[in-house]
Amino acid sequence: MKTGEQNSFLLEPNENNRIGKVIGIVSGKGGVGKSLVTSILSVLMQRAGKKVGIMDADITGPSIPKMFGLTENATSSELGIIPQKTSTGLSVISINLLLGKEDSPVIWRGPILSGVVKQFWTDVLWGDLDFLFVDLPPGTGDVPLTVFQSLPLAGIVIVTSPQELVQMIVRKAYNMAQSMQIPVLGLVENMSYLACPDCGKQIKVFGESNLDQVAKELDLKILGRLPLDPALAQLCDQGEIENLDLTALDGAISTLLKV
Ligand SMILES: Nc1ncnc2c1ncn2[C@@H]1O[C@H](COP(=O)(O)OP(=O)(O)OP(=O)(O)O)[C@@H](O)[C@H]1O
Ligand SMILES: [Mg+2]
């Protein structure tokens, strides 16, 4: 891609929306906790007093509605699609909120998936938001490419975990962002450690990660390290992520507030 070319793909915003910062949550690999990190950042950002929306851009594997216990379908007006509100007032759009049954499989090819994500930007009545967090599917396929090219991203947060090939995962996402001139706002390491329930000591279940080294090499900020916590898994399963009690990503919020 040539310098400046990225802008030519940018979609016009919906005239009814005023969206401040759009932040993508990405990883070069699946299952590292992108959706959980997206949800936590959104909850904490809202607690910081900001108006927040979540775009679930994972069309074939949507998991945001479940984490927030959303089961009602989104509705629409003649002006567009109205996002669902969570119990604390976050705005959410996801294919699961449009298709009806949460176990309906989405068997669509890349261009259609990309088209849906574009509509999530152009046809959804987000209204006034300070932050829109975009939960991306894993990897570097059609949908991440569409989000990178079509939405005015303020930057991305890369999620990784210590048991993975951290270096490769981070570099892949970093290189994709670099090639499209999207700022990388920082790294979040998920499942970083387990806090001993008795003494509070941090147990490195997957050994020491080399995240510090990678962050230094690429000159990236580490925004936070999230523990592996059964309570978090339970909140996700029960659709109660808004009840979370966590300080591990407070630093991430301070950084994102300054973007
Ligand atoms: N730190 C954690 N502590 C406890 N459970 C976790 C943690 N991180 C993730 N999980 C659990 O692991 C599962 C996978 O996490 P999540 O859906 O966020 O991953 P993902 O990267 O979005 O996956 P995908 O690539 O499929 O979109 C979730 O059901 C969540 O409950
Ligand atoms: Mg996910």
PDB file of C-alpha atoms and ligand atoms in Angstrom:
ATOM      1  CA  MET A   1       0.000   0.000   0.000  1.00  0.00           C
ATOM      2  CA  LYS A   2       1.302   3.416  -0.946  1.00  0.00           C
ATOM      3  CA  THR A   3       1.529   6.282   1.512  1.00  0.00           C
ATOM      4  CA  GLY A   4      -1.778   8.093   1.833  1.00  0.00           C
ATOM      5  CA  GLU A   5      -3.737   5.454   0.009  1.00  0.00           C
ATOM      6  CA  GLN A   6      -5.442   4.340   3.208  1.00  0.00           C
ATOM      7  CA  ASN A   7      -7.569   7.508   3.342  1.00  0.00           C
ATOM      8  CA  SER A   8      -9.250   6.841   0.042  1.00  0.00           C
ATOM      9  CA  PHE A   9     -11.054   3.835   1.551  1.00  0.00           C
ATOM     10  CA  LEU A  10     -12.415   5.696   4.580  1.00  0.00           C
ATOM     11  CA  LEU A  11     -16.199   5.520   4.852  1.00  0.00           C
ATOM     12  CA  GLU A  12     -18.258   8.631   5.415  1.00  0.00           C
ATOM     13  CA  PRO A  13     -19.721   8.677   8.918  1.00  0.00           C
ATOM     14  CA  ASN A  14     -23.483   8.577   9.387  1.00  0.00           C
ATOM     15  CA  GLU A  15     -24.647  12.198   9.708  1.00  0.00           C
ATOM     16  CA  ASN A  16     -26.601  11.362  12.876  1.00  0.00           C
ATOM     17  CA  ASN A  17     -23.503  10.178  14.713  1.00  0.00           C
ATOM     18  CA  ARG A  18     -20.786  12.058  16.578  1.00  0.00           C
ATOM     19  CA  ILE A  19     -18.106   9.527  17.390  1.00  0.00           C
ATOM     20  CA  GLY A  20     -14.948  10.640  19.182  1.00  0.00           C
ATOM     21  CA  LYS A  21     -12.211   7.996  19.200  1.00  0.00           C
ATOM     22  CA  VAL A  22     -12.485   4.679  17.421  1.00  0.00           C
ATOM     23  CA  ILE A  23     -10.171   2.061  18.918  1.00  0.00           C
ATOM     24  CA  GLY A  24      -9.655  -1.427  17.466  1.00  0.00           C
ATOM     25  CA  ILE A  25      -8.810  -4.401  19.678  1.00  0.00           C
ATOM     26  CA  VAL A  26      -6.758  -6.894  17.699  1.00  0.00           C
ATOM     27  CA  SER A  27      -4.552  -9.920  17.921  1.00  0.00           C
ATOM     28  CA  GLY A  28      -2.726 -12.001  15.346  1.00  0.00           C
ATOM     29  CA  LYS A  29      -4.263 -15.072  16.951  1.00  0.00           C
ATOM     30  CA  GLY A  30      -7.615 -16.387  18.192  1.00  0.00           C
ATOM     31  CA  GLY A  31      -8.708 -17.040  21.744  1.00  0.00           C
ATOM     32  CA  VAL A  32      -6.252 -14.734  23.516  1.00  0.00           C
ATOM     33  CA  GLY A  33      -8.992 -12.643  25.082  1.00  0.00           C
ATOM     34  CA  LYS A  34      -9.729  -9.819  22.629  1.00  0.00           C
ATOM     35  CA  SER A  35     -13.428  -9.794  23.329  1.00  0.00           C
ATOM     36  CA  LEU A  36     -12.896  -9.861  27.073  1.00  0.00           C
ATOM     37  CA  VAL A  37     -10.370  -7.018  26.866  1.00  0.00           C
ATOM     38  CA  THR A  38     -12.758  -5.047  24.610  1.00  0.00           C
ATOM     39  CA  SER A  39     -15.529  -5.519  27.161  1.00  0.00           C
ATOM     40  CA  ILE A  40     -13.377  -4.604  30.151  1.00  0.00           C
ATOM     41  CA  LEU A  41     -11.949  -1.475  28.503  1.00  0.00           C
ATOM     42  CA  SER A  42     -15.467  -0.401  27.545  1.00  0.00           C
ATOM     43  CA  VAL A  43     -16.831  -0.917  31.067  1.00  0.00           C
ATOM     44  CA  LEU A  44     -13.900   0.908  32.672  1.00  0.00           C
ATOM     45  CA  MET A  45     -14.030   3.750  30.163  1.00  0.00           C
ATOM     46  CA  GLN A  46     -17.694   4.237  30.898  1.00  0.00           C
ATOM     47  CA  ARG A  47     -16.935   4.238  34.624  1.00  0.00           C
ATOM     48  CA  ALA A  48     -14.442   7.007  33.838  1.00  0.00           C
ATOM     49  CA  GLY A  49     -17.448   9.054  32.753  1.00  0.00           C
ATOM     50  CA  LYS A  50     -17.278   8.582  28.988  1.00  0.00           C
ATOM     51  CA  LYS A  51     -20.004   7.653  26.508  1.00  0.00           C
ATOM     52  CA  VAL A  52     -18.965   4.317  25.065  1.00  0.00           C
ATOM     53  CA  GLY A  53     -20.083   1.980  22.300  1.00  0.00           C
ATOM     54  CA  ILE A  54     -18.900  -1.459  21.259  1.00  0.00           C
ATOM     55  CA  MET A  55     -18.903  -2.654  17.659  1.00  0.00           C
ATOM     56  CA  ASP A  56     -18.608  -6.441  17.561  1.00  0.00           C
ATOM     57  CA  ALA A  57     -16.806  -6.815  14.240  1.00  0.00           C
ATOM     58  CA  ASP A  58     -16.360 -10.549  14.764  1.00  0.00           C
ATOM     59  CA  ILE A  59     -19.195 -11.581  12.473  1.00  0.00           C
ATOM     60  CA  THR A  60     -18.553 -15.323  12.443  1.00  0.00           C
ATOM     61  CA  GLY A  61     -17.661 -15.590  16.140  1.00  0.00           C
ATOM     62  CA  PRO A  62     -19.526 -12.820  17.963  1.00  0.00           C
ATOM     63  CA  SER A  63     -19.135 -12.936  21.736  1.00  0.00           C
ATOM     64  CA  ILE A  64     -19.843  -9.430  23.025  1.00  0.00           C
ATOM     65  CA  PRO A  65     -23.643  -9.760  23.532  1.00  0.00           C
ATOM     66  CA  LYS A  66     -23.155 -12.875  25.679  1.00  0.00           C
ATOM     67  CA  MET A  67     -20.626 -11.167  27.961  1.00  0.00           C
ATOM     68  CA  PHE A  68     -23.173  -8.395  28.619  1.00  0.00           C
ATOM     69  CA  GLY A  69     -26.170 -10.703  28.850  1.00  0.00           C
ATOM     70  CA  LEU A  70     -27.858  -9.088  25.839  1.00  0.00           C
ATOM     71  CA  THR A  71     -30.549 -11.232  24.323  1.00  0.00           C
ATOM     72  CA  GLU A  72     -33.035  -8.792  22.798  1.00  0.00           C
ATOM     73  CA  ASN A  73     -32.676  -8.017  19.125  1.00  0.00           C
ATOM     74  CA  ALA A  74     -31.602  -4.581  17.974  1.00  0.00           C
ATOM     75  CA  THR A  75     -34.383  -2.531  16.422  1.00  0.00           C
ATOM     76  CA  SER A  76     -34.344   0.008  13.622  1.00  0.00           C
ATOM     77  CA  SER A  77     -35.959   3.229  12.536  1.00  0.00           C
ATOM     78  CA  GLU A  78     -36.112   4.846   9.125  1.00  0.00           C
ATOM     79  CA  LEU A  79     -32.774   6.486   9.981  1.00  0.00           C
ATOM     80  CA  GLY A  80     -30.913   3.266  10.730  1.00  0.00           C
ATOM     81  CA  ILE A  81     -30.177   0.442  13.152  1.00  0.00           C
ATOM     82  CA  ILE A  82     -30.545   1.248  16.848  1.00  0.00           C
ATOM     83  CA  PRO A  83     -27.859  -0.409  18.999  1.00  0.00           C
ATOM     84  CA  GLN A  84     -28.827  -2.366  22.092  1.00  0.00           C
ATOM     85  CA  LYS A  85     -28.098  -0.821  25.472  1.00  0.00           C
ATOM     86  CA  THR A  86     -26.446  -2.836  28.220  1.00  0.00           C
ATOM     87  CA  SER A  87     -27.708  -2.554  31.785  1.00  0.00           C
ATOM     88  CA  THR A  88     -25.279   0.284  32.510  1.00  0.00           C
ATOM     89  CA  GLY A  89     -25.962   2.038  29.218  1.00  0.00           C
ATOM     90  CA  LEU A  90     -23.201   0.959  26.830  1.00  0.00           C
ATOM     91  CA  SER A  91     -24.317   0.855  23.186  1.00  0.00           C
ATOM     92  CA  VAL A  92     -23.625  -2.468  21.461  1.00  0.00           C
ATOM     93  CA  ILE A  93     -24.056  -3.746  17.948  1.00  0.00           C
ATOM     94  CA  SER A  94     -23.296  -7.322  16.928  1.00  0.00           C
ATOM     95  CA  ILE A  95     -24.519  -9.685  14.246  1.00  0.00           C
ATOM     96  CA  ASN A  96     -26.016 -11.752  17.086  1.00  0.00           C
ATOM     97  CA  LEU A  97     -28.354  -8.871  17.865  1.00  0.00           C
ATOM     98  CA  LEU A  98     -29.577  -8.799  14.284  1.00  0.00           C
ATOM     99  CA  LEU A  99     -29.900 -12.454  13.362  1.00  0.00           C
ATOM    100  CA  GLY A 100     -32.185 -13.556  16.147  1.00  0.00           C
ATOM    101  CA  LYS A 101     -30.832 -16.800  17.506  1.00  0.00           C
ATOM    102  CA  GLU A 102     -27.356 -16.635  19.038  1.00  0.00           C
ATOM    103  CA  ASP A 103     -26.555 -20.117  17.756  1.00  0.00           C
ATOM    104  CA  SER A 104     -27.382 -19.355  14.122  1.00  0.00           C
ATOM    105  CA  PRO A 105     -24.157 -19.944  12.211  1.00  0.00           C
ATOM    106  CA  VAL A 106     -22.965 -17.208   9.892  1.00  0.00           C
ATOM    107  CA  ILE A 107     -21.780 -18.909   6.730  1.00  0.00           C
ATOM    108  CA  TRP A 108     -20.889 -15.947   4.583  1.00  0.00           C
ATOM    109  CA  ARG A 109     -17.913 -15.208   2.398  1.00  0.00           C
ATOM    110  CA  GLY A 110     -15.375 -12.464   3.057  1.00  0.00           C
ATOM    111  CA  PRO A 111     -16.915  -9.654   0.986  1.00  0.00           C
ATOM    112  CA  ILE A 112     -20.275 -10.074   2.734  1.00  0.00           C
ATOM    113  CA  LEU A 113     -18.621 -10.075   6.163  1.00  0.00           C
ATOM    114  CA  SER A 114     -16.796  -6.895   5.217  1.00  0.00           C
ATOM    115  CA  GLY A 115     -20.057  -5.366   4.002  1.00  0.00           C
ATOM    116  CA  VAL A 116     -21.694  -6.031   7.376  1.00  0.00           C
ATOM    117  CA  VAL A 117     -18.855  -4.329   9.227  1.00  0.00           C
ATOM    118  CA  LYS A 118     -19.125  -1.307   6.942  1.00  0.00           C
ATOM    119  CA  GLN A 119     -22.843  -1.138   7.679  1.00  0.00           C
ATOM    120  CA  PHE A 120     -22.075  -1.244  11.389  1.00  0.00           C
ATOM    121  CA  TRP A 121     -20.325   2.066  10.772  1.00  0.00           C
ATOM    122  CA  THR A 122     -22.635   3.708   8.227  1.00  0.00           C
ATOM    123  CA  ASP A 123     -26.091   2.405   9.171  1.00  0.00           C
ATOM    124  CA  VAL A 124     -26.000   2.187  12.971  1.00  0.00           C
ATOM    125  CA  LEU A 125     -27.347   5.096  14.979  1.00  0.00           C
ATOM    126  CA  TRP A 126     -24.567   5.331  17.522  1.00  0.00           C
ATOM    127  CA  GLY A 127     -25.464   8.905  18.443  1.00  0.00           C
ATOM    128  CA  ASP A 128     -22.897  10.774  20.527  1.00  0.00           C
ATOM    129  CA  LEU A 129     -20.006   8.618  21.693  1.00  0.00           C
ATOM    130  CA  ASP A 130     -16.667   9.547  23.216  1.00  0.00           C
ATOM    131  CA  PHE A 131     -15.219   6.120  22.440  1.00  0.00           C
ATOM    132  CA  LEU A 132     -16.178   3.306  20.100  1.00  0.00           C
ATOM    133  CA  PHE A 133     -14.315   0.070  20.785  1.00  0.00           C
ATOM    134  CA  VAL A 134     -14.185  -2.370  17.882  1.00  0.00           C
ATOM    135  CA  ASP A 135     -13.740  -6.052  18.742  1.00  0.00           C
ATOM    136  CA  LEU A 136     -11.998  -7.622  15.769  1.00  0.00           C
ATOM    137  CA  PRO A 137     -11.882 -11.242  14.700  1.00  0.00           C
ATOM    138  CA  PRO A 138      -8.460 -12.897  14.980  1.00  0.00           C
ATOM    139  CA  GLY A 139      -5.829 -12.660  12.290  1.00  0.00           C
ATOM    140  CA  THR A 140      -5.363 -10.461   9.272  1.00  0.00           C
ATOM    141  CA  GLY A 141      -8.298 -11.476   7.051  1.00  0.00           C
ATOM    142  CA  ASP A 142     -10.963  -9.525   5.189  1.00  0.00           C
ATOM    143  CA  VAL A 143     -12.687  -8.068   8.233  1.00  0.00           C
ATOM    144  CA  PRO A 144      -9.603  -6.684  10.026  1.00  0.00           C
ATOM    145  CA  LEU A 145      -8.485  -5.267   6.680  1.00  0.00           C
ATOM    146  CA  THR A 146     -11.877  -3.611   6.171  1.00  0.00           C
ATOM    147  CA  VAL A 147     -11.837  -2.122   9.676  1.00  0.00           C
ATOM    148  CA  PHE A 148      -8.303  -0.817   9.186  1.00  0.00           C
ATOM    149  CA  GLN A 149      -9.136   0.713   5.819  1.00  0.00           C
ATOM    150  CA  SER A 150     -12.685   1.920   6.280  1.00  0.00           C
ATOM    151  CA  LEU A 151     -12.996   3.224   9.836  1.00  0.00           C
ATOM    152  CA  PRO A 152     -11.153   6.309  11.122  1.00  0.00           C
ATOM    153  CA  LEU A 153      -9.203   4.422  13.777  1.00  0.00           C
ATOM    154  CA  ALA A 154      -7.431   6.498  16.409  1.00  0.00           C
ATOM    155  CA  GLY A 155      -5.335   3.380  16.902  1.00  0.00           C
ATOM    156  CA  ILE A 156      -5.317  -0.237  17.937  1.00  0.00           C
ATOM    157  CA  VAL A 157      -4.636  -2.160  21.129  1.00  0.00           C
ATOM    158  CA  ILE A 158      -2.886  -5.497  20.585  1.00  0.00           C
ATOM    159  CA  VAL A 159      -3.885  -8.337  22.920  1.00  0.00           C
ATOM    160  CA  THR A 160      -1.525 -11.194  23.558  1.00  0.00           C
ATOM    161  CA  SER A 161      -1.000 -13.914  26.134  1.00  0.00           C
ATOM    162  CA  PRO A 162       2.172 -15.414  27.553  1.00  0.00           C
ATOM    163  CA  GLN A 163       1.682 -18.977  26.397  1.00  0.00           C
ATOM    164  CA  GLU A 164       1.516 -17.975  22.775  1.00  0.00           C
ATOM    165  CA  LEU A 165       4.337 -17.130  20.474  1.00  0.00           C
ATOM    166  CA  VAL A 166       4.114 -13.572  21.709  1.00  0.00           C
ATOM    167  CA  GLN A 167       6.700 -12.200  19.387  1.00  0.00           C
ATOM    168  CA  MET A 168       5.002 -13.522  16.269  1.00  0.00           C
ATOM    169  CA  ILE A 169       1.493 -12.496  17.309  1.00  0.00           C
ATOM    170  CA  VAL A 170       2.478  -8.978  18.265  1.00  0.00           C
ATOM    171  CA  ARG A 171       4.653  -8.472  15.216  1.00  0.00           C
ATOM    172  CA  LYS A 172       1.966  -9.661  12.826  1.00  0.00           C
ATOM    173  CA  ALA A 173      -0.604  -7.199  14.176  1.00  0.00           C
ATOM    174  CA  TYR A 174       2.033  -4.476  14.485  1.00  0.00           C
ATOM    175  CA  ASN A 175       3.176  -4.914  10.882  1.00  0.00           C
ATOM    176  CA  MET A 176      -0.360  -4.818   9.572  1.00  0.00           C
ATOM    177  CA  ALA A 177      -1.034  -1.594  11.466  1.00  0.00           C
ATOM    178  CA  GLN A 178       2.263  -0.090  10.316  1.00  0.00           C
ATOM    179  CA  SER A 179       1.600  -0.876   6.675  1.00  0.00           C
ATOM    180  CA  MET A 180      -1.713   0.946   6.928  1.00  0.00           C
ATOM    181  CA  GLN A 181      -0.422   3.841   9.024  1.00  0.00           C
ATOM    182  CA  ILE A 182      -2.599   3.020  12.021  1.00  0.00           C
ATOM    183  CA  PRO A 183      -1.039   3.908  15.405  1.00  0.00           C
ATOM    184  CA  VAL A 184      -0.481   1.056  17.844  1.00  0.00           C
ATOM    185  CA  LEU A 185      -1.603   2.443  21.210  1.00  0.00           C
ATOM    186  CA  GLY A 186      -0.113  -0.392  23.223  1.00  0.00           C
ATOM    187  CA  LEU A 187      -0.178  -3.998  24.343  1.00  0.00           C
ATOM    188  CA  VAL A 188      -2.359  -5.831  26.835  1.00  0.00           C
ATOM    189  CA  GLU A 189      -1.133  -9.180  28.093  1.00  0.00           C
ATOM    190  CA  ASN A 190      -4.019 -11.426  29.057  1.00  0.00           C
ATOM    191  CA  MET A 191      -3.771 -14.475  31.323  1.00  0.00           C
ATOM    192  CA  SER A 192      -0.524 -12.989  32.499  1.00  0.00           C
ATOM    193  CA  TYR A 193      -0.579 -14.649  35.908  1.00  0.00           C
ATOM    194  CA  LEU A 194      -2.819 -16.315  38.457  1.00  0.00           C
ATOM    195  CA  ALA A 195      -3.198 -14.632  41.840  1.00  0.00           C
ATOM    196  CA  CYS A 196      -2.980 -17.233  44.613  1.00  0.00           C
ATOM    197  CA  PRO A 197      -6.360 -17.103  46.403  1.00  0.00           C
ATOM    198  CA  ASP A 198      -4.631 -17.671  49.761  1.00  0.00           C
ATOM    199  CA  CYS A 199      -1.544 -15.472  49.724  1.00  0.00           C
ATOM    200  CA  GLY A 200      -2.108 -13.243  46.682  1.00  0.00           C
ATOM    201  CA  LYS A 201       1.253 -14.233  45.175  1.00  0.00           C
ATOM    202  CA  GLN A 202       1.353 -13.986  41.374  1.00  0.00           C
ATOM    203  CA  ILE A 203       1.892 -17.406  39.821  1.00  0.00           C
ATOM    204  CA  LYS A 204       3.198 -17.299  36.257  1.00  0.00           C
ATOM    205  CA  VAL A 205       1.210 -20.272  34.972  1.00  0.00           C
ATOM    206  CA  PHE A 206       2.698 -20.075  31.516  1.00  0.00           C
ATOM    207  CA  GLY A 207       6.174 -19.029  32.613  1.00  0.00           C
ATOM    208  CA  GLU A 208       7.762 -15.635  32.057  1.00  0.00           C
ATOM    209  CA  SER A 209       6.663 -14.043  28.813  1.00  0.00           C
ATOM    210  CA  ASN A 210       9.012 -12.056  26.645  1.00  0.00           C
ATOM    211  CA  LEU A 211       6.526  -9.223  26.312  1.00  0.00           C
ATOM    212  CA  ASP A 212       8.891  -6.619  27.794  1.00  0.00           C
ATOM    213  CA  GLN A 213      11.499  -7.455  25.228  1.00  0.00           C
ATOM    214  CA  VAL A 214       9.054  -7.288  22.308  1.00  0.00           C
ATOM    215  CA  ALA A 215       7.573  -4.032  23.602  1.00  0.00           C
ATOM    216  CA  LYS A 216      11.050  -2.525  23.842  1.00  0.00           C
ATOM    217  CA  GLU A 217      12.066  -3.710  20.401  1.00  0.00           C
ATOM    218  CA  LEU A 218       8.987  -2.255  18.740  1.00  0.00           C
ATOM    219  CA  ASP A 219       8.860   0.775  21.040  1.00  0.00           C
ATOM    220  CA  LEU A 220       5.357  -0.074  22.258  1.00  0.00           C
ATOM    221  CA  LYS A 221       3.745   0.683  25.568  1.00  0.00           C
ATOM    222  CA  ILE A 222       2.482  -2.145  27.794  1.00  0.00           C
ATOM    223  CA  LEU A 223      -0.960  -0.920  28.825  1.00  0.00           C
ATOM    224  CA  GLY A 224      -1.621  -3.640  31.357  1.00  0.00           C
ATOM    225  CA  ARG A 225      -1.417  -7.282  32.358  1.00  0.00           C
ATOM    226  CA  LEU A 226      -4.667  -9.070  33.057  1.00  0.00           C
ATOM    227  CA  PRO A 227      -4.646 -12.033  35.454  1.00  0.00           C
ATOM    228  CA  LEU A 228      -6.144 -15.395  34.636  1.00  0.00           C
ATOM    229  CA  ASP A 229      -9.130 -15.183  36.961  1.00  0.00           C
ATOM    230  CA  PRO A 230     -11.978 -17.684  37.292  1.00  0.00           C
ATOM    231  CA  ALA A 231     -14.198 -14.823  38.486  1.00  0.00           C
ATOM    232  CA  LEU A 232     -13.708 -13.094  35.120  1.00  0.00           C
ATOM    233  CA  ALA A 233     -14.610 -16.259  33.218  1.00  0.00           C
ATOM    234  CA  GLN A 234     -17.723 -16.570  35.348  1.00  0.00           C
ATOM    235  CA  LEU A 235     -18.763 -12.954  34.741  1.00  0.00           C
ATOM    236  CA  CYS A 236     -18.393 -13.590  30.982  1.00  0.00           C
ATOM    237  CA  ASP A 237     -20.439 -16.771  31.123  1.00  0.00           C
ATOM    238  CA  GLN A 238     -23.193 -15.178  33.166  1.00  0.00           C
ATOM    239  CA  GLY A 239     -23.381 -12.051  31.040  1.00  0.00           C
ATOM    240  CA  GLU A 240     -22.371  -9.883  33.963  1.00  0.00           C
ATOM    241  CA  ILE A 241     -19.108  -8.392  32.854  1.00  0.00           C
ATOM    242  CA  GLU A 242     -20.369  -4.974  33.946  1.00  0.00           C
ATOM    243  CA  ASN A 243     -20.033  -6.133  37.549  1.00  0.00           C
ATOM    244  CA  LEU A 244     -16.296  -6.583  37.258  1.00  0.00           C
ATOM    245  CA  ASP A 245     -13.998  -5.468  40.027  1.00  0.00           C
ATOM    246  CA  LEU A 246     -10.519  -5.007  38.639  1.00  0.00           C
ATOM    247  CA  THR A 247      -7.664  -2.532  38.730  1.00  0.00           C
ATOM    248  CA  ALA A 248      -5.280  -4.267  36.307  1.00  0.00           C
ATOM    249  CA  LEU A 249      -6.323  -2.154  33.317  1.00  0.00           C
ATOM    250  CA  ASP A 250      -6.656   1.230  35.036  1.00  0.00           C
ATOM    251  CA  GLY A 251      -3.378   2.300  33.431  1.00  0.00           C
ATOM    252  CA  ALA A 252      -4.739   1.357  30.027  1.00  0.00           C
ATOM    253  CA  ILE A 253      -7.706   3.661  30.576  1.00  0.00           C
ATOM    254  CA  SER A 254      -5.443   6.569  31.569  1.00  0.00           C
ATOM    255  CA  THR A 255      -3.472   6.078  28.361  1.00  0.00           C
ATOM    256  CA  LEU A 256      -6.528   5.758  26.133  1.00  0.00           C
ATOM    257  CA  LEU A 257      -8.084   8.874  27.656  1.00  0.00           C
ATOM    258  CA  LYS A 258      -5.099  10.810  26.323  1.00  0.00           C
ATOM    259  CA  VAL A 259      -5.321   9.446  22.759  1.00  0.00           C
TER     260      VAL A 259
HETATM  261  N1  LIG B   1      -8.008 -13.456  32.004  1.00  0.00           N
HETATM  262  C1  LIG B   1      -8.981 -14.354  31.919  1.00  0.00           C
HETATM  263  N2  LIG B   1      -9.450 -14.984  33.030  1.00  0.00           N
HETATM  264  C2  LIG B   1     -10.435 -15.894  32.931  1.00  0.00           C
HETATM  265  N3  LIG B   1     -11.022 -16.264  31.781  1.00  0.00           N
HETATM  266  C3  LIG B   1     -10.622 -15.679  30.646  1.00  0.00           C
HETATM  267  C4  LIG B   1      -9.578 -14.706  30.650  1.00  0.00           C
HETATM  268  N4  LIG B   1      -9.392 -14.290  29.382  1.00  0.00           N
HETATM  269  C5  LIG B   1     -10.274 -14.980  28.625  1.00  0.00           C
HETATM  270  N5  LIG B   1     -11.009 -15.806  29.366  1.00  0.00           N
HETATM  271  C6  LIG B   1     -12.073 -16.709  28.896  1.00  0.00           C
HETATM  272  O1  LIG B   1     -11.618 -17.271  27.679  1.00  0.00           O
HETATM  273  C7  LIG B   1     -12.616 -17.204  26.687  1.00  0.00           C
HETATM  274  C8  LIG B   1     -12.033 -16.621  25.411  1.00  0.00           C
HETATM  275  O2  LIG B   1     -11.836 -15.224  25.598  1.00  0.00           O
HETATM  276  P1  LIG B   1     -12.270 -14.175  24.471  1.00  0.00           P
HETATM  277  O3  LIG B   1     -13.593 -14.558  23.905  1.00  0.00           O
HETATM  278  O4  LIG B   1     -12.130 -12.824  25.039  1.00  0.00           O
HETATM  279  O5  LIG B   1     -11.113 -14.449  23.400  1.00  0.00           O
HETATM  280  P2  LIG B   1     -10.972 -13.884  21.925  1.00  0.00           P
HETATM  281  O6  LIG B   1      -9.544 -13.549  21.702  1.00  0.00           O
HETATM  282  O7  LIG B   1     -11.949 -12.798  21.714  1.00  0.00           O
HETATM  283  O8  LIG B   1     -11.379 -15.145  21.081  1.00  0.00           O
HETATM  284  P3  LIG B   1     -11.735 -15.209  19.508  1.00  0.00           P
HETATM  285  O9  LIG B   1     -10.424 -15.186  18.808  1.00  0.00           O
HETATM  286  O10 LIG B   1     -12.465 -16.498  19.369  1.00  0.00           O
HETATM  287  O11 LIG B   1     -12.571 -14.007  19.213  1.00  0.00           O
HETATM  288  C9  LIG B   1     -13.765 -16.381  27.259  1.00  0.00           C
HETATM  289  O12 LIG B   1     -14.889 -17.223  27.350  1.00  0.00           O
HETATM  290  C10 LIG B   1     -13.342 -15.915  28.618  1.00  0.00           C
HETATM  291  O13 LIG B   1     -14.311 -16.256  29.547  1.00  0.00           O
HETATM  292 MG    MG B   2     -13.483 -12.596  20.295  1.00  0.00          MG
END
